[in-house]
XYZ file of C-alpha atoms in Angstrom:
335
model
C 93.947 106.324 116.395
C 91.225 105.423 113.499
C 91.202 101.917 112.827
C 89.254 99.019 110.200
C 88.345 96.391 111.967
C 86.917 92.011 111.075
C 83.631 94.027 113.056
C 83.510 96.497 110.394
C 84.746 94.485 107.491
C 81.213 91.754 108.219
C 79.222 94.598 108.446
C 80.742 95.616 104.519
C 80.133 92.302 103.334
C 76.672 91.780 104.545
C 75.395 95.314 103.824
C 76.239 95.167 100.400
C 78.027 93.227 97.822
C 81.499 94.354 97.124
C 81.581 95.067 93.451
C 78.894 97.343 94.110
C 81.125 99.190 96.219
C 83.974 99.307 93.850
C 81.988 100.084 90.990
C 80.610 102.995 93.096
C 83.998 104.211 94.353
C 85.949 103.667 91.048
C 83.171 104.766 88.461
C 82.116 108.130 90.442
C 85.293 109.053 91.652
C 86.625 112.763 90.127
C 90.287 112.147 90.578
C 91.805 115.292 90.093
C 94.719 113.484 87.815
C 95.726 116.573 86.168
C 96.187 119.020 88.765
C 98.315 116.564 90.764
C 100.869 116.120 87.592
C 101.266 119.473 87.513
C 102.935 119.125 90.997
C 107.006 119.617 90.718
C 108.048 115.737 91.213
C 108.551 117.115 94.797
C 105.302 115.774 95.128
C 107.222 112.064 95.851
C 108.660 112.885 98.614
C 106.722 112.005 101.363
C 106.712 108.073 99.792
C 110.196 108.112 99.178
C 110.897 109.526 102.476
C 108.785 106.658 104.620
C 109.821 104.076 102.718
C 112.465 104.626 105.528
C 111.286 102.504 108.293
C 112.515 104.705 111.059
C 110.748 107.847 109.702
C 107.579 105.880 109.084
C 107.971 104.844 112.722
C 108.688 108.342 113.580
C 105.981 109.339 112.300
C 103.549 106.488 113.415
C 104.259 107.490 116.585
C 104.231 111.577 116.376
C 101.045 112.081 114.072
C 98.777 108.488 114.747
C 99.734 108.704 118.442
C 98.795 104.895 119.201
C 98.568 104.033 122.499
C 101.363 101.749 122.833
C 104.530 103.350 120.794
C 106.049 101.531 117.604
C 109.335 100.085 117.198
C 111.296 99.875 114.568
C 112.315 96.729 114.668
C 108.583 95.690 114.577
C 107.367 97.149 111.531
C 107.650 95.972 107.901
C 107.252 97.394 104.564
C 104.196 95.174 103.083
C 104.955 95.043 99.267
C 101.986 94.205 97.647
C 100.414 96.320 95.033
C 96.543 96.953 95.803
C 95.414 98.584 92.827
C 91.612 99.007 92.192
C 90.663 96.830 88.866
C 89.514 100.177 86.567
C 92.215 102.414 87.641
C 95.199 100.159 87.709
C 97.869 102.823 88.220
C 95.709 104.283 91.438
C 97.622 102.272 94.400
C 97.909 102.827 98.106
C 100.869 104.763 98.835
C 102.985 102.534 101.578
C 101.302 99.794 103.416
C 103.440 98.630 106.376
C 102.494 95.567 109.240
C 103.519 94.935 112.383
C 106.182 91.941 113.205
C 103.877 89.060 114.455
C 100.877 90.781 114.997
C 98.050 91.223 112.338
C 97.966 94.713 112.333
C 98.256 96.872 108.850
C 99.120 100.499 108.634
C 98.051 102.178 104.960
C 100.001 105.571 104.497
C 98.386 107.569 101.714
C 99.434 110.692 100.330
C 97.247 112.857 98.930
C 98.023 116.099 96.621
C 94.551 116.885 95.756
C 91.058 116.621 97.254
C 89.053 113.575 96.033
C 85.306 113.775 97.107
C 85.390 110.168 97.435
C 88.369 109.551 99.676
C 86.798 107.942 102.952
C 85.667 105.125 99.729
C 88.957 104.664 98.062
C 90.389 103.805 101.818
C 87.710 101.692 102.235
C 88.970 99.744 99.294
C 91.739 99.369 100.443
C 91.113 98.094 103.089
C 88.608 95.381 101.825
C 91.447 94.483 99.211
C 94.166 93.938 102.041
C 91.630 92.086 104.173
C 90.652 89.811 100.942
C 94.196 89.282 99.702
C 94.870 88.647 103.792
C 92.560 85.787 104.037
C 93.840 84.261 100.383
C 97.009 84.359 101.338
C 96.426 82.951 104.834
C 93.496 80.822 103.695
C 90.798 81.414 106.102
C 89.852 78.937 109.052
C 86.580 79.307 111.194
C 89.037 80.517 114.175
C 90.797 82.726 111.911
C 90.127 86.432 112.478
C 90.938 89.213 110.228
C 93.528 92.146 110.552
C 92.735 95.238 112.054
C 93.837 98.381 109.728
C 94.800 101.909 110.458
C 93.923 103.882 107.467
C 96.349 107.540 106.873
C 95.594 109.804 104.531
C 98.324 112.799 104.519
C 96.640 115.820 102.454
C 99.330 118.555 101.182
C 96.706 120.161 98.884
C 95.533 123.922 98.796
C 92.517 123.810 98.843
C 90.411 123.442 102.335
C 89.895 119.603 102.850
C 85.638 119.630 103.181
C 85.225 116.250 102.850
C 84.023 114.020 105.509
C 86.087 111.414 106.981
C 84.116 109.247 108.311
C 82.658 106.907 104.672
C 78.727 107.229 106.730
C 78.401 110.480 106.089
C 78.785 110.002 102.490
C 75.973 107.428 102.507
C 72.409 108.410 102.509
C 70.752 109.608 106.033
C 67.761 107.099 107.122
C 66.963 106.134 111.006
C 65.430 103.032 109.983
C 68.752 101.708 108.544
C 71.128 103.211 110.113
C 72.943 100.517 111.264
C 74.294 99.621 108.072
C 75.975 102.996 107.495
C 79.720 101.849 106.893
C 81.107 103.691 110.053
C 85.094 104.098 108.338
C 86.847 106.799 109.667
C 90.735 107.778 108.172
C 93.479 109.296 110.343
C 93.546 112.731 108.721
C 96.773 114.860 108.363
C 96.089 118.358 106.855
C 99.984 120.046 106.061
C 97.927 123.449 106.290
C 97.467 122.651 109.758
C 100.843 122.446 111.278
C 102.832 125.444 111.265
C 106.025 125.130 109.232
C 108.116 126.697 112.264
C 106.599 123.210 114.076
C 107.865 121.097 111.414
C 111.090 122.143 111.532
C 111.148 121.810 115.817
C 110.041 118.304 114.486
C 113.785 117.420 113.456
C 112.814 115.040 111.533
C 112.866 113.752 107.651
C 108.925 113.754 107.293
C 108.604 117.461 109.036
C 111.461 118.323 106.890
C 109.595 116.493 103.440
C 105.983 118.505 104.942
C 107.708 121.766 105.185
C 109.095 121.707 101.526
C 105.709 120.410 100.410
C 104.071 123.938 101.541
C 105.969 125.606 98.251
C 103.348 126.377 96.021
C 106.529 128.049 93.667
C 109.632 126.494 92.104
C 110.959 129.877 93.953
C 109.623 129.188 97.538
C 110.616 125.987 97.384
C 114.501 127.168 97.273
C 113.754 129.865 99.966
C 112.570 126.923 102.019
C 115.377 124.943 101.428
C 117.871 128.169 102.702
C 115.324 128.503 105.334
C 116.014 124.770 106.445
C 119.581 125.267 105.466
C 119.720 127.898 108.349
C 117.427 126.581 110.574
C 118.980 122.905 111.736
C 121.794 122.533 113.518
C 122.437 119.440 113.779
C 125.271 117.715 111.061
C 124.088 114.475 110.657
C 120.238 116.150 109.949
C 122.383 118.535 107.488
C 123.912 115.544 105.555
C 120.634 114.101 105.485
C 119.178 117.424 103.728
C 122.663 117.333 101.324
C 120.295 113.704 100.249
C 117.423 115.068 100.273
C 118.909 117.863 97.313
C 121.279 114.929 95.465
C 118.098 112.634 95.407
C 114.955 113.095 95.732
C 115.382 116.454 94.358
C 117.814 116.120 91.489
C 115.968 116.369 88.809
C 113.305 119.250 89.937
C 116.441 121.466 91.022
C 118.606 123.214 88.069
C 122.074 121.707 88.641
C 123.530 125.237 88.895
C 120.979 126.037 92.411
C 121.363 122.373 93.472
C 125.525 122.517 93.899
C 124.970 126.329 95.353
C 122.529 124.597 98.189
C 124.898 121.821 98.976
C 127.838 123.777 98.790
C 125.831 126.283 102.122
C 125.768 123.095 103.577
C 129.557 122.076 102.763
C 130.800 125.310 104.802
C 128.107 124.860 107.604
C 129.171 121.110 108.237
C 132.798 121.921 108.036
C 133.851 118.569 107.276
C 136.476 118.003 104.870
C 134.543 114.446 104.027
C 131.876 116.166 102.847
C 132.674 117.347 99.732
C 133.187 113.432 99.227
C 129.930 113.001 100.709
C 128.165 114.677 97.976
C 129.718 113.501 94.764
C 129.126 110.296 96.672
C 125.087 111.328 96.645
C 125.453 112.569 93.092
C 127.027 109.212 91.872
C 124.488 107.134 93.748
C 121.655 109.699 92.658
C 122.312 108.850 88.897
C 122.727 105.183 89.726
C 119.497 104.272 91.073
C 117.754 106.508 88.714
C 119.947 104.004 85.453
C 119.272 101.056 87.751
C 115.565 101.865 88.091
C 114.947 102.469 84.317
C 116.764 98.542 84.077
C 114.651 96.918 86.562
C 110.985 98.691 84.863
C 112.546 96.987 81.606
C 112.874 93.608 82.663
C 109.166 93.823 84.117
C 108.145 94.402 81.186
C 110.119 92.076 79.410
C 109.105 89.332 81.565
C 105.304 90.711 82.045
C 105.655 89.923 77.333
C 107.256 86.928 78.741
C 104.302 85.588 80.776
C 101.712 86.526 78.452
C 103.005 84.143 75.578
C 102.498 81.486 78.271
C 107.220 81.126 77.982
C 109.180 78.508 80.609
C 108.835 79.927 84.101
C 112.730 78.770 84.234
C 113.300 80.756 80.604
C 112.241 83.998 82.229
C 114.428 83.613 85.134
C 117.449 83.250 83.161
C 116.285 85.357 80.479
C 115.812 88.358 82.763
C 117.593 89.612 85.601
C 114.370 89.477 88.302
C 114.263 86.643 90.665
C 111.803 84.348 91.814
C 109.725 86.137 94.041
C 109.505 89.729 91.951
C 108.329 87.175 89.328
C 105.041 85.697 91.566
C 104.291 89.508 92.131
C 104.593 90.588 88.575
C 101.875 86.800 88.117
C 99.988 89.127 90.611
C 99.393 92.170 89.011
C 98.634 90.539 85.950
C 96.117 88.292 87.279
C 95.213 91.499 89.408
C 94.809 93.833 86.452
C 92.458 90.885 84.135
């Protein structure tokens, strides 16, 4: 398991200025955004599934292989967004923290090759430590946390980028000890056979299986294979959830209905039709609520810019105190 520790952080700070690293990583990076945007919207499938603590726990234990298994009750979703100064839309996908332990898991899903992945990961790690030190008001006896960086790659091209930061730096034996020795955990979907992904019998395994789909037709074919292969009724219901919610904006309505009917026949429960209808309604309601929440946040941002009193913002919008503070932090970071 690859980690980013306090000693590495101190080494980074004393070797070069943080701003210089940020500029190198952000200005030189050739983010292949166009290629990423062309992917079907199920590109967000992994992120959505790993937002579930149960699935995130299974993923960490099975793919990162820590010496001690992580327990679901120990995992806490870290809500802070670590956004680079110039690429404000680019943020680490998921961050989890162990309860009562100063240890973070940083999960980044990458669908295209990024020549500066090691520096992007370094930036995220440094941002977490910087934010952590500010929130904790670091004293002389307080230590920085350990960060476990994880990159999940689902692109089609072979990943040839080094996983260690120092492999992207100039080699000089005289100053070798000043190289950044950060290495991220790398999970390449291309190297995991489809059958193995199905046998894992987890939502993450299923999502990676679907991520192997290179076209709309192959996506439907893979969904059919999953329906045929999965025996567990509860897992089939979870698959119905994926089809109804996570793939709702990808699948044609007719195809979606056919797939759900296949699951219904296989599960053989009267309540399945009700479940499917409920999932559809929940999907629509969730999309409406997400749009409404985003609208409320935009209103709040504008009111903050206009220096409107905090109490008025809370009464006018439907956001709470905690969300307001989070928006303020985002605006400070962006400025």
